[in-house]
Amino acid sequence: MMDMLGKLDGKKTGIFAAGVLFGTAGIKVLSSKDAKKVYVSCIAAVLRARECIMRSVNVIQENAEDIYAEAVKVNEQRAAEEMEFEDESEMTDDLKEEPVLEP
């Protein structure tokens, strides 16, 4: 048993003990009332940021829907104008034919 104690490295044992000490102290600090207040404040800030972002997303989505609706109207008007142009060109083609004169 004495041989095992002699083989222990003091530096490594000290580092391990310091790690355990800091870990235990860290848990105490993280679970304190002051730390909980900080956590609550941080979460509240995240929730406020989320609300702001969601409002912005809704505005962008509404604008995109408006743009889409206007684009559909433009395409419908353009198609209607093309139909009118084709109808007019057919009418003028009919008029260009020479009338047949009967004797």
PDB file of C-alpha atoms in Angstrom:
ATOM      1  CA  MET A   1       0.000   0.000   0.000  1.00  0.00           C
ATOM      2  CA  MET A   2       2.859   2.366   0.769  1.00  0.00           C
ATOM      3  CA  ASP A   3       4.296   1.677  -2.662  1.00  0.00           C
ATOM      4  CA  MET A   4       1.102   2.944  -4.310  1.00  0.00           C
ATOM      5  CA  LEU A   5       1.168   6.196  -2.370  1.00  0.00           C
ATOM      6  CA  GLY A   6       4.765   6.701  -3.384  1.00  0.00           C
ATOM      7  CA  LYS A   7       3.900   6.291  -7.066  1.00  0.00           C
ATOM      8  CA  LEU A   8       1.225   9.010  -7.032  1.00  0.00           C
ATOM      9  CA  ASP A   9       2.211  12.072  -8.983  1.00  0.00           C
ATOM     10  CA  GLY A  10       1.629  15.154  -6.832  1.00  0.00           C
ATOM     11  CA  LYS A  11       1.132  17.479  -9.806  1.00  0.00           C
ATOM     12  CA  LYS A  12      -1.590  15.339 -11.421  1.00  0.00           C
ATOM     13  CA  THR A  13      -3.310  14.764  -8.090  1.00  0.00           C
ATOM     14  CA  GLY A  14      -3.293  18.513  -7.390  1.00  0.00           C
ATOM     15  CA  ILE A  15      -4.763  19.273 -10.815  1.00  0.00           C
ATOM     16  CA  PHE A  16      -7.497  16.681 -10.246  1.00  0.00           C
ATOM     17  CA  ALA A  17      -8.308  18.101  -6.798  1.00  0.00           C
ATOM     18  CA  ALA A  18      -8.423  21.640  -8.212  1.00  0.00           C
ATOM     19  CA  GLY A  19     -10.795  20.446 -10.966  1.00  0.00           C
ATOM     20  CA  VAL A  20     -13.119  18.869  -8.425  1.00  0.00           C
ATOM     21  CA  LEU A  21     -12.993  22.043  -6.305  1.00  0.00           C
ATOM     22  CA  PHE A  22     -13.748  24.348  -9.257  1.00  0.00           C
ATOM     23  CA  GLY A  23     -16.484  22.005 -10.464  1.00  0.00           C
ATOM     24  CA  THR A  24     -18.170  21.999  -7.074  1.00  0.00           C
ATOM     25  CA  ALA A  25     -17.823  25.772  -6.749  1.00  0.00           C
ATOM     26  CA  GLY A  26     -19.125  26.196 -10.290  1.00  0.00           C
ATOM     27  CA  ILE A  27     -22.239  24.191  -9.539  1.00  0.00           C
ATOM     28  CA  LYS A  28     -22.864  26.294  -6.438  1.00  0.00           C
ATOM     29  CA  VAL A  29     -22.406  29.526  -8.405  1.00  0.00           C
ATOM     30  CA  LEU A  30     -24.602  28.378 -11.295  1.00  0.00           C
ATOM     31  CA  SER A  31     -27.417  27.339  -8.977  1.00  0.00           C
ATOM     32  CA  SER A  32     -27.379  30.511  -6.854  1.00  0.00           C
ATOM     33  CA  LYS A  33     -30.248  33.014  -6.787  1.00  0.00           C
ATOM     34  CA  ASP A  34     -28.163  35.674  -8.524  1.00  0.00           C
ATOM     35  CA  ALA A  35     -27.345  33.292 -11.351  1.00  0.00           C
ATOM     36  CA  LYS A  36     -31.023  32.439 -11.732  1.00  0.00           C
ATOM     37  CA  LYS A  37     -31.816  36.156 -12.056  1.00  0.00           C
ATOM     38  CA  VAL A  38     -29.257  36.385 -14.861  1.00  0.00           C
ATOM     39  CA  TYR A  39     -30.779  33.342 -16.577  1.00  0.00           C
ATOM     40  CA  VAL A  40     -34.262  34.840 -16.349  1.00  0.00           C
ATOM     41  CA  SER A  41     -33.050  38.143 -17.783  1.00  0.00           C
ATOM     42  CA  CYS A  42     -31.305  36.409 -20.671  1.00  0.00           C
ATOM     43  CA  ILE A  43     -34.319  34.272 -21.507  1.00  0.00           C
ATOM     44  CA  ALA A  44     -36.591  37.341 -21.329  1.00  0.00           C
ATOM     45  CA  ALA A  45     -34.290  39.160 -23.784  1.00  0.00           C
ATOM     46  CA  VAL A  46     -34.365  36.167 -26.140  1.00  0.00           C
ATOM     47  CA  LEU A  47     -38.170  36.096 -26.017  1.00  0.00           C
ATOM     48  CA  ARG A  48     -38.357  39.828 -26.789  1.00  0.00           C
ATOM     49  CA  ALA A  49     -35.994  39.353 -29.709  1.00  0.00           C
ATOM     50  CA  ARG A  50     -38.125  36.458 -30.946  1.00  0.00           C
ATOM     51  CA  GLU A  51     -41.260  38.635 -30.868  1.00  0.00           C
ATOM     52  CA  CYS A  52     -39.483  41.366 -32.825  1.00  0.00           C
ATOM     53  CA  ILE A  53     -38.236  38.892 -35.403  1.00  0.00           C
ATOM     54  CA  MET A  54     -41.679  37.321 -35.778  1.00  0.00           C
ATOM     55  CA  ARG A  55     -43.235  40.756 -36.390  1.00  0.00           C
ATOM     56  CA  SER A  56     -40.643  41.426 -39.086  1.00  0.00           C
ATOM     57  CA  VAL A  57     -41.275  38.033 -40.662  1.00  0.00           C
ATOM     58  CA  ASN A  58     -45.022  38.708 -40.752  1.00  0.00           C
ATOM     59  CA  VAL A  59     -44.500  42.087 -42.439  1.00  0.00           C
ATOM     60  CA  ILE A  60     -42.183  40.542 -45.020  1.00  0.00           C
ATOM     61  CA  GLN A  61     -44.644  37.718 -45.658  1.00  0.00           C
ATOM     62  CA  GLU A  62     -47.533  40.151 -46.140  1.00  0.00           C
ATOM     63  CA  ASN A  63     -45.442  42.226 -48.555  1.00  0.00           C
ATOM     64  CA  ALA A  64     -44.498  39.108 -50.497  1.00  0.00           C
ATOM     65  CA  GLU A  65     -48.174  38.126 -50.766  1.00  0.00           C
ATOM     66  CA  ASP A  66     -49.042  41.615 -52.044  1.00  0.00           C
ATOM     67  CA  ILE A  67     -46.251  41.482 -54.615  1.00  0.00           C
ATOM     68  CA  TYR A  68     -47.387  38.042 -55.762  1.00  0.00           C
ATOM     69  CA  ALA A  69     -51.001  39.201 -56.136  1.00  0.00           C
ATOM     70  CA  GLU A  70     -49.925  42.237 -58.186  1.00  0.00           C
ATOM     71  CA  ALA A  71     -47.703  40.068 -60.383  1.00  0.00           C
ATOM     72  CA  VAL A  72     -50.630  37.733 -61.087  1.00  0.00           C
ATOM     73  CA  LYS A  73     -52.786  40.735 -62.076  1.00  0.00           C
ATOM     74  CA  VAL A  74     -50.064  42.062 -64.393  1.00  0.00           C
ATOM     75  CA  ASN A  75     -49.784  38.683 -66.098  1.00  0.00           C
ATOM     76  CA  GLU A  76     -53.573  38.463 -66.494  1.00  0.00           C
ATOM     77  CA  GLN A  77     -53.703  41.952 -68.023  1.00  0.00           C
ATOM     78  CA  ARG A  78     -50.847  41.122 -70.350  1.00  0.00           C
ATOM     79  CA  ALA A  79     -52.552  37.922 -71.486  1.00  0.00           C
ATOM     80  CA  ALA A  80     -55.808  39.840 -72.077  1.00  0.00           C
ATOM     81  CA  GLU A  81     -53.959  42.472 -74.152  1.00  0.00           C
ATOM     82  CA  GLU A  82     -52.305  39.764 -76.236  1.00  0.00           C
ATOM     83  CA  MET A  83     -55.704  38.169 -76.872  1.00  0.00           C
ATOM     84  CA  GLU A  84     -57.080  41.553 -78.001  1.00  0.00           C
ATOM     85  CA  PHE A  85     -54.072  42.096 -80.268  1.00  0.00           C
ATOM     86  CA  GLU A  86     -54.526  38.660 -81.850  1.00  0.00           C
ATOM     87  CA  ASP A  87     -58.245  39.332 -82.384  1.00  0.00           C
ATOM     88  CA  GLU A  88     -57.499  42.689 -84.035  1.00  0.00           C
ATOM     89  CA  SER A  89     -54.834  41.192 -86.290  1.00  0.00           C
ATOM     90  CA  GLU A  90     -57.282  38.508 -87.438  1.00  0.00           C
ATOM     91  CA  MET A  91     -59.834  41.188 -88.262  1.00  0.00           C
ATOM     92  CA  THR A  92     -57.356  43.211 -90.297  1.00  0.00           C
ATOM     93  CA  ASP A  93     -56.232  40.070 -92.138  1.00  0.00           C
ATOM     94  CA  ASP A  94     -59.861  39.482 -93.137  1.00  0.00           C
ATOM     95  CA  LEU A  95     -60.121  43.050 -94.455  1.00  0.00           C
ATOM     96  CA  LYS A  96     -56.936  42.736 -96.503  1.00  0.00           C
ATOM     97  CA  GLU A  97     -58.434  40.024 -98.669  1.00  0.00           C
ATOM     98  CA  GLU A  98     -59.515  41.428-101.975  1.00  0.00           C
ATOM     99  CA  PRO A  99     -63.198  41.291-102.574  1.00  0.00           C
ATOM    100  CA  VAL A 100     -64.290  39.188-105.463  1.00  0.00           C
ATOM    101  CA  LEU A 101     -66.217  41.185-108.043  1.00  0.00           C
ATOM    102  CA  GLU A 102     -68.864  39.326-109.881  1.00  0.00           C
ATOM    103  CA  PRO A 103     -69.622  40.360-113.471  1.00  0.00           C
TER     104      PRO A 103
END
